[in-house]
Amino acid sequence: MGCGVSKSNQFHKQSKAIKAAVLIQQWYRQWVARTEMRRRYTWNIFQSIEYSGEQAQIKLYNFLGYLMDNFTPSSNERNLICHIFRENEVCRDAEWERHFCYDNIEVPEIYSGPHLTFPLTGEQVAGLVDAFRNKKQLHSRYVLQLLLETWKRLRMLPNISRISTCHSKEITICGDLHGQLEDLLLIFYKNGMPSLEKPYVFNGDFVDRGKDSIEILLILFSFMLLYPSDVHLNRGNHEDHIINLRYGFTKEVLTKYKMHGKRILKLLQKIFSWLPLATVVDQKVLVLHGGISDTTDLSLIARVDRHKYVSALRPPKKRHQSTKRISVDSVEIEDDIWLTKMNQRRASLTFPKPIGTRSSFQNRSLQDFSDIIKAKVEEELEVRRRRAQLLNSGFSRSARQLPPSVSSDSSQDAADSDSAKEEWKQILDLLWSDPMTEDGCVPNEVRGGGCYWGPDVTEDFLNRHNLQLIIRSHECKQEGYEFCHNRRVLTLFSASNYYDVGSNRGAYVKLGPDLVPYVIQYQASSMTRELTVRQSVGRTERSALKVLREQLFAHKSDLICAFQEFDKEHTGLVSLTDWAVAVESVMHLGLPWRMLQSQLVTCRSSNSMLDYQGWFSELAIKEPHMDHIDHSLLETLYRHRSTLETIFRMVDTDNSGFITMEDFRQTWKLLSVYLKMEITDEAISDLAVTIDSNNDGSIDIEEFMEAFRLTDKKSRLERGRSMFMGTGSDLTKLEGDPNI
């Protein structure tokens, strides 16, 4: 009997232990699920803001291009921005060579940085890496000399590099570095520096956002010169001077090289345009930065004059030696030629869409906006054709009296236009596209350029070109890499801690003769190794929510209007469901707002209603003391701070960091046209007087932007990069104008 009791007690203890284990397991699974949920919405916040910034930059550039095509040559606004479009004109190499001259630059005796002689030696390149690791700077004379040698080398390379694993055991492929030198140094530490036995492919986006972009470029260029057959560089979408204006690289170079920074930037524009577009390994693996589309053709890409595309955001413009006008009874032939050129430049639609209401322009891409211009140009051309026919039938001075070169040139221009359009589309897709899970190929409306392509497009492309794998970069992934499309596409991202410390790992890939990718992951910051999972997720989440609160606060007036649509009785209260709907209707970020309620909303009443006026106070944004400045102007500044800074950088033609009062006023007028809003001269003058504290008649761009920061300290997300504070609806106000 005693034995039976003992067995019963033992069974009872085991049962309790099993129940406890089940409870622990359930708790752990719930904790893992909650942690994963927090990681995902944190990621969505960061990515939504990043992509909206890229979309904004493309739309701003497209808008400025429209102004260039429509403003008269004497227009002040046109004169402010024309220089950035001259950079994209095709010009002779001889015109660039004078920028490479370094003979008149002397290296002082007190200079303690690395010294370079050409051809480079392995010892010199290793010393350069070590100097940059120790925060030393390369003298501008050596920078210019290195860039000259790099330019000479790149001009010899084909559009598509073809390499083989036969001559070595493995090829190492790296993704985006984005100015994060610590990641590159960690890769070299773990994998070894480039050499004859250790070839590398660096897959674009070397610059922007990080603080050491110029150092990364100089290291990669040096290794390419030292081992020309074993170090290969592909162009990314950030190897573009227009993108650099917004995301920090332009500012970095001008800060580090105050005397010769402008020349260095000019040379880098040329060098970026000569970077190869893709690399093929063993005729089976294609390595490119962005992706493909349903029309991507490697044989066409191999024939493109890639150096014409100084910026991939806009088709190149040829220089014309003469602008003489030929008049036929007051119909000026130059106008038709101008319209043809405008049609060439703007007829860039890959996916035409009908023009709808203003609301239908949400998240329209570079190609979509071009369609508006194209339609108007075609209408105007038709009117002019009819007018010409009328003149031919009624007047003695007909088109037959025109030089025969006019009609032949027109047909040739049309053929060139079609060819240029197709070339440009190929390059734009290569640098800007992203994969998607669904079949098909659609415009990449999130970024504003390139396309989204599906598994069916991948399968067809690989079969047509007899390939087995695409390795691309362009997208930050939490693990540093990601396979998709039945493991036929591999996304590789090498900048760890990209959004914040602990936000993501970096990765690189090693390819052997079997062409099976072997992925190595890492995180460059030692801080991440000291944090627990909970601490790491919490830190990243707080950083993302801080940026999100800034965006919400910057759209305060629009959000209040949206809340009032649900608050018909003017109680100052809305339900949490209505809060989520209203916020998304204004922000258009596609975030799980209901899930974020617990993080963003605490001032709710007992019946789960939200006091939306009190909610803005709860966001805890520290406003500058600018009570005397117009409120709408301040909110515009908060919301479009990065766009405004980009325009400032464009206006600052001498890259001095200062602009005149008149240019300051013209910049605000330009922004007001872009945003379709009224900004009075009085409000702009009050703002200018407030900023010009020393009354010297000029505006310090850096001080101006810092004066209107919504928080005291830059987040890691913002440091070294300009994040866009506007929403999709802000960007499309101009596009909704029926006059465009």
XYZ file of C-alpha atoms in Angstrom:
740
model
C 0.000 0.000 0.000
C 2.832 2.381 0.842
C 4.425 1.506 -2.495
C 1.211 2.527 -4.303
C 1.167 5.899 -2.581
C 4.776 6.441 -3.593
C 3.967 5.724 -7.248
C 0.993 8.054 -7.098
C 3.109 10.875 -5.664
C 5.751 10.286 -8.292
C 3.170 10.438 -11.092
C 1.716 13.613 -9.582
C 5.153 15.257 -9.524
C 5.821 14.265 -13.130
C 2.453 15.664 -14.177
C 3.235 19.001 -12.522
C 6.642 19.056 -14.171
C 5.065 18.448 -17.590
C 2.518 21.214 -17.025
C 5.273 23.566 -15.950
C 7.302 22.693 -19.049
C 4.261 23.326 -21.269
C 3.654 26.705 -19.601
C 7.308 27.664 -20.020
C 7.171 26.599 -23.655
C 4.008 28.633 -24.246
C 5.527 31.667 -22.546
C 8.712 31.336 -24.586
C 6.809 31.020 -27.864
C 4.756 34.092 -27.014
C 7.918 36.003 -26.132
C 9.563 34.972 -29.417
C 6.437 35.973 -31.340
C 6.253 39.374 -29.632
C 9.953 39.980 -30.201
C 9.645 39.053 -33.868
C 6.603 41.310 -34.195
C 8.560 44.223 -32.724
C 11.480 43.534 -35.041
C 9.207 43.486 -38.082
C 7.374 46.722 -37.449
C 10.658 48.401 -36.495
C 12.055 47.245 -39.824
C 8.970 48.488 -41.658
C 9.351 51.935 -40.098
C 12.993 52.261 -41.142
C 12.443 50.899 -44.642
C 9.340 52.987 -45.335
C 11.191 56.178 -44.416
C 14.280 55.224 -46.417
C 12.350 54.439 -49.595
C 10.185 57.554 -49.301
C 13.414 59.577 -49.264
C 14.642 57.967 -52.485
C 11.258 58.510 -54.090
C 11.340 62.156 -53.023
C 14.782 62.713 -54.532
C 13.757 61.247 -57.887
C 10.574 63.313 -57.993
C 12.407 66.470 -57.009
C 14.988 65.933 -59.744
C 12.242 65.193 -62.260
C 10.408 68.344 -61.222
C 13.553 70.454 -61.586
C 14.069 68.938 -65.016
C 10.566 70.048 -65.928
C 11.390 73.577 -64.811
C 14.562 73.517 -66.906
C 12.547 72.553 -69.968
C 9.836 75.164 -69.433
C 11.436 78.222 -67.829
C 12.845 80.890 -70.101
C 16.657 81.154 -70.164
C 16.547 84.415 -68.207
C 14.473 82.945 -65.380
C 16.149 83.317 -61.979
C 14.875 79.923 -60.832
C 16.246 78.285 -63.970
C 19.653 79.862 -63.450
C 19.737 78.500 -59.908
C 19.496 74.861 -60.956
C 20.788 74.684 -64.531
C 24.297 73.664 -63.466
C 23.208 70.272 -62.118
C 21.809 69.369 -65.536
C 24.956 70.467 -67.307
C 26.696 67.695 -65.376
C 24.655 65.170 -67.371
C 25.621 66.544 -70.766
C 27.886 64.373 -72.859
C 31.202 66.137 -73.325
C 34.656 65.295 -74.600
C 37.184 63.635 -72.326
C 39.623 66.460 -73.006
C 37.273 68.799 -71.163
C 37.618 66.652 -68.053
C 41.355 66.120 -68.075
C 42.092 69.604 -66.774
C 40.233 68.695 -63.577
C 42.731 65.895 -62.925
C 45.741 68.196 -62.883
C 47.542 67.864 -59.558
C 51.017 69.196 -60.452
C 50.411 72.573 -58.831
C 49.384 71.009 -55.492
C 52.255 70.645 -53.045
C 52.364 68.225 -50.124
C 53.626 70.091 -47.023
C 56.417 68.638 -44.910
C 54.169 68.470 -41.856
C 51.831 66.056 -43.658
C 51.860 62.761 -41.717
C 49.435 60.732 -43.809
C 50.203 58.051 -46.411
C 52.271 58.842 -49.512
C 51.496 57.269 -52.895
C 53.618 56.708 -56.000
C 52.365 55.137 -59.217
C 52.194 52.346 -60.125
C 51.055 51.402 -56.645
C 52.695 48.702 -54.568
C 51.056 46.280 -52.166
C 52.873 47.917 -49.279
C 51.479 51.333 -50.173
C 47.902 50.080 -50.418
C 48.193 48.214 -47.114
C 49.563 51.417 -45.578
C 46.598 53.354 -46.978
C 44.156 50.932 -45.349
C 46.023 51.172 -42.061
C 46.060 54.985 -42.222
C 42.301 55.128 -42.741
C 41.828 52.696 -39.878
C 43.701 55.187 -37.703
C 41.518 58.106 -38.921
C 44.215 59.709 -41.064
C 43.400 61.515 -44.299
C 44.982 61.166 -47.727
C 46.340 64.424 -49.131
C 44.310 65.944 -51.977
C 47.267 65.694 -54.398
C 47.344 61.925 -53.976
C 43.550 61.763 -54.165
C 43.530 63.511 -57.550
C 46.405 61.375 -58.796
C 44.643 58.203 -57.681
C 41.398 59.296 -59.345
C 43.231 59.999 -62.605
C 44.741 56.507 -62.651
C 41.348 55.022 -61.762
C 39.664 56.883 -64.616
C 42.272 55.607 -67.078
C 41.715 52.034 -65.901
C 37.919 52.163 -65.914
C 37.837 53.463 -69.494
C 39.473 50.213 -70.602
C 36.823 47.991 -69.007
C 33.713 46.570 -70.693
C 30.188 47.214 -69.446
C 29.967 43.647 -68.158
C 33.052 42.176 -66.493
C 33.553 38.443 -67.025
C 35.597 36.538 -64.478
C 36.317 32.917 -63.679
C 36.863 30.820 -60.569
C 39.275 28.583 -62.439
C 42.279 30.723 -61.536
C 41.517 30.777 -57.831
C 39.664 28.769 -55.237
C 36.957 31.288 -54.396
C 35.646 34.718 -55.377
C 34.355 36.993 -52.608
C 31.322 39.170 -53.379
C 30.352 42.132 -51.178
C 27.108 44.122 -51.191
C 26.301 47.704 -50.181
C 28.870 49.347 -47.887
C 27.347 52.854 -47.754
C 30.350 54.623 -46.293
C 30.736 52.260 -43.326
C 34.485 51.688 -43.250
C 34.306 49.451 -40.188
C 32.385 46.866 -42.223
C 34.959 46.839 -45.012
C 37.801 46.505 -42.521
C 36.002 43.644 -40.770
C 35.552 41.842 -44.107
C 39.274 42.204 -44.791
C 40.057 40.952 -41.279
C 37.839 37.880 -41.588
C 38.424 37.062 -45.248
C 41.773 38.662 -46.096
C 42.601 41.640 -48.290
C 42.238 41.417 -52.079
C 45.134 39.674 -53.783
C 45.955 37.426 -56.723
C 44.744 34.464 -54.671
C 41.701 36.256 -53.212
C 39.658 38.074 -55.887
C 36.755 40.354 -54.925
C 33.619 41.787 -56.530
C 32.165 44.899 -54.855
C 28.564 45.333 -55.920
C 27.927 49.085 -55.791
C 26.622 51.641 -53.289
C 30.039 52.331 -51.806
C 29.030 55.850 -50.754
C 26.333 57.901 -48.964
C 24.772 57.658 -45.510
C 27.954 56.533 -43.756
C 30.730 58.907 -42.695
C 33.703 57.281 -44.480
C 32.545 57.048 -48.088
C 35.578 58.726 -49.652
C 37.939 56.428 -47.718
C 36.088 53.347 -48.985
C 36.311 54.602 -52.567
C 40.035 55.275 -52.305
C 40.694 51.827 -50.836
C 38.665 50.053 -53.519
C 40.210 52.102 -56.342
C 43.698 51.366 -54.996
C 43.112 47.616 -54.881
C 41.587 47.710 -58.376
C 44.732 49.416 -59.703
C 46.989 47.018 -57.818
C 45.119 43.874 -58.926
C 43.242 44.891 -62.096
C 42.242 41.319 -62.955
C 41.167 40.359 -59.447
C 39.220 43.335 -58.049
C 35.993 44.280 -59.817
C 33.600 47.135 -59.053
C 29.971 47.406 -60.173
C 28.043 50.668 -60.238
C 25.187 51.145 -57.751
C 22.301 53.599 -57.749
C 24.166 55.789 -55.218
C 27.126 56.242 -57.550
C 25.223 59.241 -58.878
C 25.930 62.906 -58.109
C 22.221 63.739 -57.854
C 21.650 61.098 -55.163
C 24.859 62.190 -53.408
C 23.422 65.681 -52.928
C 20.775 64.295 -50.591
C 22.439 61.410 -48.817
C 25.652 62.917 -47.500
C 28.533 62.064 -49.830
C 28.742 65.532 -51.417
C 28.792 67.119 -47.988
C 31.410 64.651 -46.720
C 33.881 65.377 -49.529
C 33.472 69.146 -49.211
C 34.009 68.910 -45.456
C 37.127 66.739 -45.653
C 38.681 68.471 -48.672
C 37.705 72.112 -48.323
C 40.199 73.434 -50.886
C 39.938 70.819 -53.643
C 36.635 69.145 -52.760
C 34.785 70.571 -55.734
C 37.364 69.167 -58.185
C 37.285 65.794 -56.466
C 33.492 65.653 -56.763
C 33.683 66.625 -60.426
C 36.114 63.802 -61.127
C 34.063 61.286 -59.187
C 31.040 62.104 -61.348
C 33.064 61.039 -64.362
C 34.483 57.974 -62.632
C 31.033 56.834 -61.465
C 29.805 56.985 -65.057
C 32.642 54.677 -66.159
C 32.038 51.988 -63.519
C 31.005 48.636 -65.075
C 27.313 47.769 -64.795
C 27.527 44.044 -63.993
C 29.840 41.068 -63.523
C 29.376 37.496 -64.764
C 31.130 34.649 -62.929
C 31.911 31.499 -64.919
C 29.230 32.435 -67.457
C 26.604 31.269 -64.930
C 26.254 33.797 -62.085
C 25.211 37.389 -62.783
C 26.233 39.995 -60.195
C 24.540 43.396 -60.476
C 23.389 46.056 -58.066
C 19.623 46.410 -58.404
C 17.991 43.838 -60.608
C 16.313 43.123 -63.918
C 13.009 43.682 -65.695
C 11.065 41.762 -68.317
C 12.962 43.659 -71.032
C 16.517 43.393 -69.657
C 18.892 42.298 -72.401
C 22.543 41.682 -71.549
C 23.613 41.970 -75.191
C 22.128 45.472 -75.343
C 23.663 46.430 -71.984
C 27.054 45.284 -73.281
C 26.805 47.783 -76.169
C 25.631 50.834 -74.188
C 27.942 53.852 -73.899
C 27.709 53.744 -70.116
C 29.806 56.863 -69.542
C 27.036 59.005 -71.047
C 24.920 58.345 -67.973
C 26.574 60.647 -65.466
C 23.251 60.424 -63.631
C 21.075 57.399 -64.278
C 17.992 59.390 -63.264
C 17.861 61.301 -66.537
C 18.738 60.439 -70.142
C 21.959 62.111 -71.322
C 21.789 65.377 -73.227
C 24.087 65.964 -76.178
C 25.851 69.279 -76.582
C 24.858 71.175 -79.696
C 27.387 73.450 -81.342
C 24.818 75.885 -82.715
C 21.439 77.149 -81.617
C 20.693 79.183 -84.750
C 16.971 79.540 -85.417
C 15.407 78.853 -88.835
C 12.104 80.698 -89.286
C 9.316 79.881 -91.744
C 6.604 82.548 -91.572
C 7.032 82.980 -87.821
C 7.080 79.225 -87.149
C 10.503 78.663 -85.620
C 12.067 75.344 -86.402
C 14.087 75.535 -83.190
C 10.848 75.220 -81.220
C 10.097 71.901 -82.876
C 13.647 70.726 -82.310
C 13.378 71.821 -78.681
C 10.136 69.899 -78.302
C 11.697 66.850 -79.935
C 14.600 67.035 -77.485
C 12.195 67.458 -74.605
C 10.255 64.452 -75.847
C 13.512 62.508 -76.016
C 14.329 63.425 -72.446
C 10.874 62.887 -71.017
C 9.532 60.001 -73.088
C 10.875 57.569 -70.536
C 7.711 55.667 -69.667
C 8.119 51.983 -69.403
C 4.622 51.417 -68.057
C 2.153 54.020 -69.396
C -0.852 54.889 -67.222
C -3.821 57.193 -67.820
C -3.754 60.516 -66.003
C -6.295 60.580 -63.203
C -7.273 62.770 -60.308
C -4.791 64.200 -57.819
C -5.416 61.304 -55.455
C -4.417 58.849 -58.172
C -0.880 60.273 -58.214
C 0.010 58.660 -54.890
C 3.446 57.048 -55.137
C 3.824 57.745 -58.844
C 7.267 56.909 -60.157
C 9.830 58.650 -62.348
C 8.376 56.979 -65.426
C 4.794 57.904 -64.479
C 5.577 61.606 -64.107
C 7.370 61.511 -67.443
C 4.142 60.256 -69.041
C 2.365 63.494 -68.116
C 5.078 65.484 -69.853
C 5.103 63.114 -72.814
C 1.359 63.409 -73.406
C 1.491 67.205 -73.401
C 4.502 67.219 -75.723
C 2.794 64.901 -78.196
C -0.292 67.123 -78.197
C 1.857 70.167 -78.851
C 3.731 68.400 -81.644
C 0.434 67.468 -83.304
C -0.713 71.099 -83.187
C 2.560 72.201 -84.755
C 2.331 69.522 -87.474
C -1.136 70.727 -88.433
C 0.059 74.329 -88.446
C 2.945 73.357 -90.717
C 0.578 71.567 -93.136
C -1.607 74.663 -93.262
C 1.369 76.853 -94.017
C 2.600 74.463 -96.704
C -0.737 74.547 -98.534
C -1.352 78.311 -98.305
C 2.017 80.016 -98.558
C 4.742 80.055 -101.164
C 7.538 79.551 -98.630
C 7.022 75.878 -97.954
C 9.038 73.294 -96.107
C 10.560 72.326 -99.441
C 12.653 75.462 -99.207
C 14.193 74.332 -95.936
C 17.642 72.795 -95.945
C 17.336 69.056 -96.703
C 19.212 68.277 -93.505
C 16.239 69.390 -91.388
C 13.921 66.518 -92.314
C 16.657 63.917 -92.345
C 17.929 65.135 -88.989
C 14.411 64.901 -87.574
C 14.042 61.262 -88.579
C 17.504 60.519 -87.279
C 16.663 62.277 -84.005
C 13.522 60.142 -83.670
C 15.524 56.945 -84.159
C 18.167 58.126 -81.718
C 15.418 59.006 -79.253
C 14.004 55.475 -79.287
C 17.464 53.979 -78.916
C 18.407 56.357 -76.077
C 15.130 55.639 -74.300
C 15.713 51.889 -74.429
C 19.319 52.241 -73.257
C 18.322 54.466 -70.364
C 15.570 52.089 -69.285
C 18.025 49.183 -69.264
C 20.434 51.051 -66.970
C 17.681 52.412 -64.721
C 16.277 48.891 -64.205
C 19.747 47.489 -63.559
C 20.464 49.992 -60.768
C 17.047 50.530 -59.138
C 14.892 47.381 -59.404
C 13.782 45.029 -56.592
C 12.384 41.466 -56.625
C 8.822 40.675 -55.543
C 7.053 37.414 -54.645
C 4.268 37.699 -57.246
C 4.744 36.985 -60.942
C 5.013 39.861 -63.378
C 6.877 43.144 -63.750
C 5.466 46.440 -62.457
C 6.850 49.944 -61.779
C 8.784 50.309 -58.535
C 6.514 53.004 -57.107
C 7.999 52.692 -53.618
C 11.463 53.864 -54.677
C 10.225 55.859 -57.668
C 12.594 54.258 -60.203
C 13.170 50.857 -61.778
C 10.658 48.050 -61.379
C 9.529 45.113 -59.254
C 10.067 41.801 -61.009
C 8.647 38.387 -60.132
C 9.854 34.741 -60.192
C 8.541 34.218 -63.734
C 10.689 37.102 -65.007
C 13.725 35.634 -63.236
C 13.120 32.196 -64.745
C 12.719 33.576 -68.259
C 15.791 35.823 -67.944
C 18.045 33.047 -66.644
C 16.885 30.656 -69.374
C 17.405 33.225 -72.144
C 20.945 33.991 -70.997
C 21.893 30.466 -69.869
C 22.488 31.576 -66.272
C 21.713 29.861 -62.979
C 21.834 32.581 -60.294
C 21.472 36.353 -59.841
C 23.356 38.001 -56.966
C 22.159 41.539 -56.286
C 22.279 44.080 -53.445
C 20.317 47.351 -53.113
C 18.103 46.215 -50.186
C 18.992 46.047 -46.503
C 18.163 42.629 -45.037
C 18.026 41.825 -41.343
C 20.305 38.817 -41.706
C 22.527 40.502 -44.283
C 21.250 38.288 -47.095
C 18.064 36.709 -48.413
C 17.220 34.135 -51.075
C 14.058 34.458 -53.167
C 12.559 33.236 -56.447
C 13.225 29.559 -55.666
C 16.768 30.426 -54.548
C 17.568 31.791 -58.010
C 18.034 35.345 -56.650
C 20.297 36.215 -53.715
C 20.173 39.681 -52.102
C 23.432 40.618 -50.377
C 23.923 43.590 -48.044
C 27.285 44.241 -46.381
C 26.564 47.329 -44.220
C 25.754 46.009 -40.744
C 23.908 48.140 -38.158
C 22.583 50.096 -41.112
C 19.567 51.724 -39.454
C 20.853 51.534 -35.882
C 23.178 49.452 -33.739
C 21.792 45.914 -33.791
C 19.269 46.571 -36.571
C 20.834 44.130 -39.044
C 23.802 41.956 -39.803
C 26.111 42.408 -42.757
C 27.113 39.558 -45.052
C 29.405 38.629 -47.918
C 29.420 35.589 -50.193
C 32.174 33.268 -51.338
C 31.795 31.454 -54.664
C 33.905 28.438 -55.532
C 34.111 26.435 -58.786
C 30.843 24.684 -57.843
C 29.140 28.134 -57.811
C 27.272 27.315 -54.597
C 27.136 30.560 -52.546
C 28.632 30.303 -49.054
C 27.377 33.201 -46.892
C 29.387 34.704 -44.003
C 27.520 37.021 -41.616
C 28.912 39.573 -39.162
C 28.205 42.724 -37.173
C 30.900 45.368 -37.056
C 29.974 47.087 -33.790
C 31.360 45.552 -30.606
C 28.344 46.988 -28.783
C 26.032 44.461 -30.457
C 27.987 41.573 -28.953
C 27.439 43.017 -25.484
C 23.647 43.425 -25.871
C 21.090 40.723 -25.182
C 18.409 40.019 -27.789
C 15.890 41.980 -25.733
C 18.259 44.939 -25.376
C 19.141 44.924 -29.060
C 15.504 44.821 -30.211
C 14.550 47.476 -27.662
C 17.309 49.845 -28.724
C 16.456 49.569 -32.415
C 12.744 49.902 -31.690
C 13.261 53.103 -29.698
C 15.322 54.603 -32.512
C 12.665 53.751 -35.113
C 9.825 55.124 -32.975
C 11.765 58.338 -32.401
C 12.057 58.903 -36.148
C 8.392 58.005 -36.606
C 7.315 60.493 -33.912
C 9.268 63.205 -35.729
C 7.388 62.427 -38.924
C 4.033 62.428 -37.141
C 4.775 65.755 -35.487
C 5.885 67.282 -38.790
C 2.424 66.507 -40.210
C 0.505 67.880 -37.247
C -1.903 70.136 -39.161
C -2.776 67.463 -41.738
C -3.334 64.894 -38.993
C -5.626 67.248 -37.045
C -7.721 67.751 -40.190
C -7.914 63.985 -40.676
C -8.959 63.457 -37.038
C -11.642 66.128 -37.337
C -13.187 64.195 -40.215
C -14.019 61.487 -37.659
C -14.799 63.972 -34.884
C -17.945 65.536 -36.371
C -19.141 66.841 -32.980
C -15.813 68.550 -32.216
C -15.268 66.710 -28.947
C -11.510 66.499 -29.445
C -11.744 62.701 -29.206
C -11.477 59.874 -31.752
C -11.547 56.117 -31.363
C -8.293 54.209 -31.671
C -9.559 52.539 -34.839
C -10.304 55.921 -36.397
C -6.904 57.155 -35.185
C -5.160 54.362 -37.105
C -7.172 55.028 -40.282
C -6.574 58.790 -40.096
C -2.825 58.454 -39.529
C -2.375 56.131 -42.507
C -4.505 58.417 -44.713
C -2.000 61.210 -44.067
C 1.326 59.385 -43.744
C 0.940 56.690 -46.462
C 3.750 54.624 -44.945
C 1.908 51.298 -44.953
C 2.721 50.607 -41.303
C 0.677 48.458 -38.856
C -0.680 51.446 -36.927
C -2.974 49.395 -34.696
C -0.019 47.348 -33.596
C 1.922 50.549 -32.921
C -0.816 52.088 -30.767
C 0.672 50.798 -27.546
C 3.979 52.516 -28.402
C 2.615 55.790 -29.761
C -0.597 56.384 -27.785
C -0.967 56.461 -23.999
C -3.284 59.426 -23.366
C -6.510 57.507 -23.955
C -9.682 57.945 -21.891
C -11.555 55.242 -19.971
C -13.757 54.443 -23.001
C -10.696 53.918 -25.270
C -11.045 57.309 -26.938
C -8.014 59.421 -27.829
C -7.553 63.117 -27.073
C -5.742 63.940 -30.308
C -4.737 67.461 -29.290
C -3.090 66.115 -26.152
C -1.515 63.330 -28.191
C 0.762 65.771 -30.024
C 2.071 67.049 -26.703
C 2.747 63.437 -25.762
C 4.974 62.938 -28.794
C 7.650 64.825 -26.805
C 9.164 66.701 -29.743
C 11.236 69.693 -28.699
C 10.283 72.640 -30.910
C 12.694 75.502 -31.639
C 11.662 78.847 -30.195
C 10.505 80.527 -33.404
C 7.197 82.043 -32.281
C 7.587 85.066 -34.558
C 7.891 82.900 -37.707
C 4.792 81.929 -39.685
C 3.468 78.583 -38.390
C 2.749 77.121 -41.828
C 6.279 78.010 -42.934
C 7.754 76.247 -39.911
C 5.735 73.101 -40.530
C 6.789 73.118 -44.167
C 10.399 73.365 -43.021
C 10.014 70.463 -40.585
C 8.297 68.289 -43.146
C 10.494 69.024 -46.149
C 13.740 69.688 -44.352
C 15.793 67.268 -46.451
C 14.270 68.396 -49.731
C 15.066 71.996 -48.813
C 18.630 71.083 -47.894
C 19.020 69.297 -51.234
C 17.905 72.419 -53.097
C 20.293 74.508 -50.981
C 23.167 72.226 -52.005
C 22.176 72.654 -55.648
C 21.991 76.427 -55.345
C 25.399 76.544 -53.625
C 27.256 76.306 -56.930
C 30.694 77.062 -55.474
C 30.186 74.510 -52.659
C 31.141 77.087 -50.050
C 28.381 76.141 -47.617
C 26.907 79.655 -47.881
C 24.209 81.157 -50.077
C 23.179 84.772 -50.560
C 19.946 86.214 -49.233
C 18.569 86.469 -52.757
C 19.372 82.821 -53.485
C 17.764 81.936 -50.159
C 14.553 83.657 -51.234
C 14.658 82.055 -54.671
C 15.156 78.631 -53.085
C 12.008 79.058 -51.006
C 10.089 80.215 -54.062
C 11.289 77.119 -55.909
C 10.126 74.933 -53.028
C 6.757 76.685 -52.940
C 6.228 75.910 -56.638
C 7.250 72.293 -56.051
C 4.817 71.914 -53.150
C 2.018 73.962 -54.729
C 1.689 76.225 -51.711
C 1.810 79.939 -51.031
C 4.833 81.280 -49.128
C 4.831 85.056 -48.797
C 7.930 87.187 -49.292
C 7.397 88.615 -45.819
C 7.498 85.176 -44.190
C 10.673 84.268 -46.098
C 12.309 87.568 -45.105
C 11.464 87.018 -41.420
C 13.034 83.574 -41.624
C 16.159 84.906 -43.338
C 16.639 87.677 -40.794
C 16.265 85.183 -37.937
C 18.998 82.941 -39.330
C 21.436 85.671 -40.405
C 22.468 86.457 -36.834
C 25.716 88.212 -37.797
C 24.037 90.333 -40.502
C 26.625 89.505 -43.153
C 23.993 89.025 -45.855
C 24.568 85.283 -46.357
C 23.075 82.092 -44.959
C 25.182 79.266 -43.505
C 23.399 76.158 -44.810
C 24.592 73.900 -42.007
C 23.555 76.306 -39.257
C 20.193 76.846 -40.905
C 19.401 73.117 -41.059
C 20.567 72.539 -37.483
C 18.426 75.424 -36.210
C 15.293 73.594 -37.315
C 16.092 70.092 -36.132
C 13.129 68.642 -34.252
C 15.341 66.867 -31.729
C 18.521 67.900 -29.978
C 20.612 65.015 -31.248
C 20.797 63.293 -34.601
C 19.661 59.671 -34.569
C 21.917 57.106 -36.217
C 19.365 56.878 -38.995
C 19.844 60.559 -39.796
C 23.556 60.883 -39.079
C 25.448 61.248 -42.339
C 22.255 61.032 -44.360
C 19.253 63.254 -45.024
C 15.947 61.523 -44.369
C 12.845 62.785 -46.100
C 10.102 64.209 -43.885
C 7.356 64.480 -46.519
C 4.644 61.991 -47.435
C 3.560 60.748 -50.811
C 0.689 63.214 -50.964
C 3.124 66.101 -50.447
C 5.210 64.913 -53.373
C 2.346 64.664 -55.825
C 0.753 68.093 -55.366
C 2.607 69.398 -58.395
C 1.758 66.347 -60.488
C -1.934 66.940 -59.897
C -1.738 70.307 -61.640
C -3.724 70.052 -64.907
C -1.376 72.575 -66.497
C 1.512 70.079 -66.413
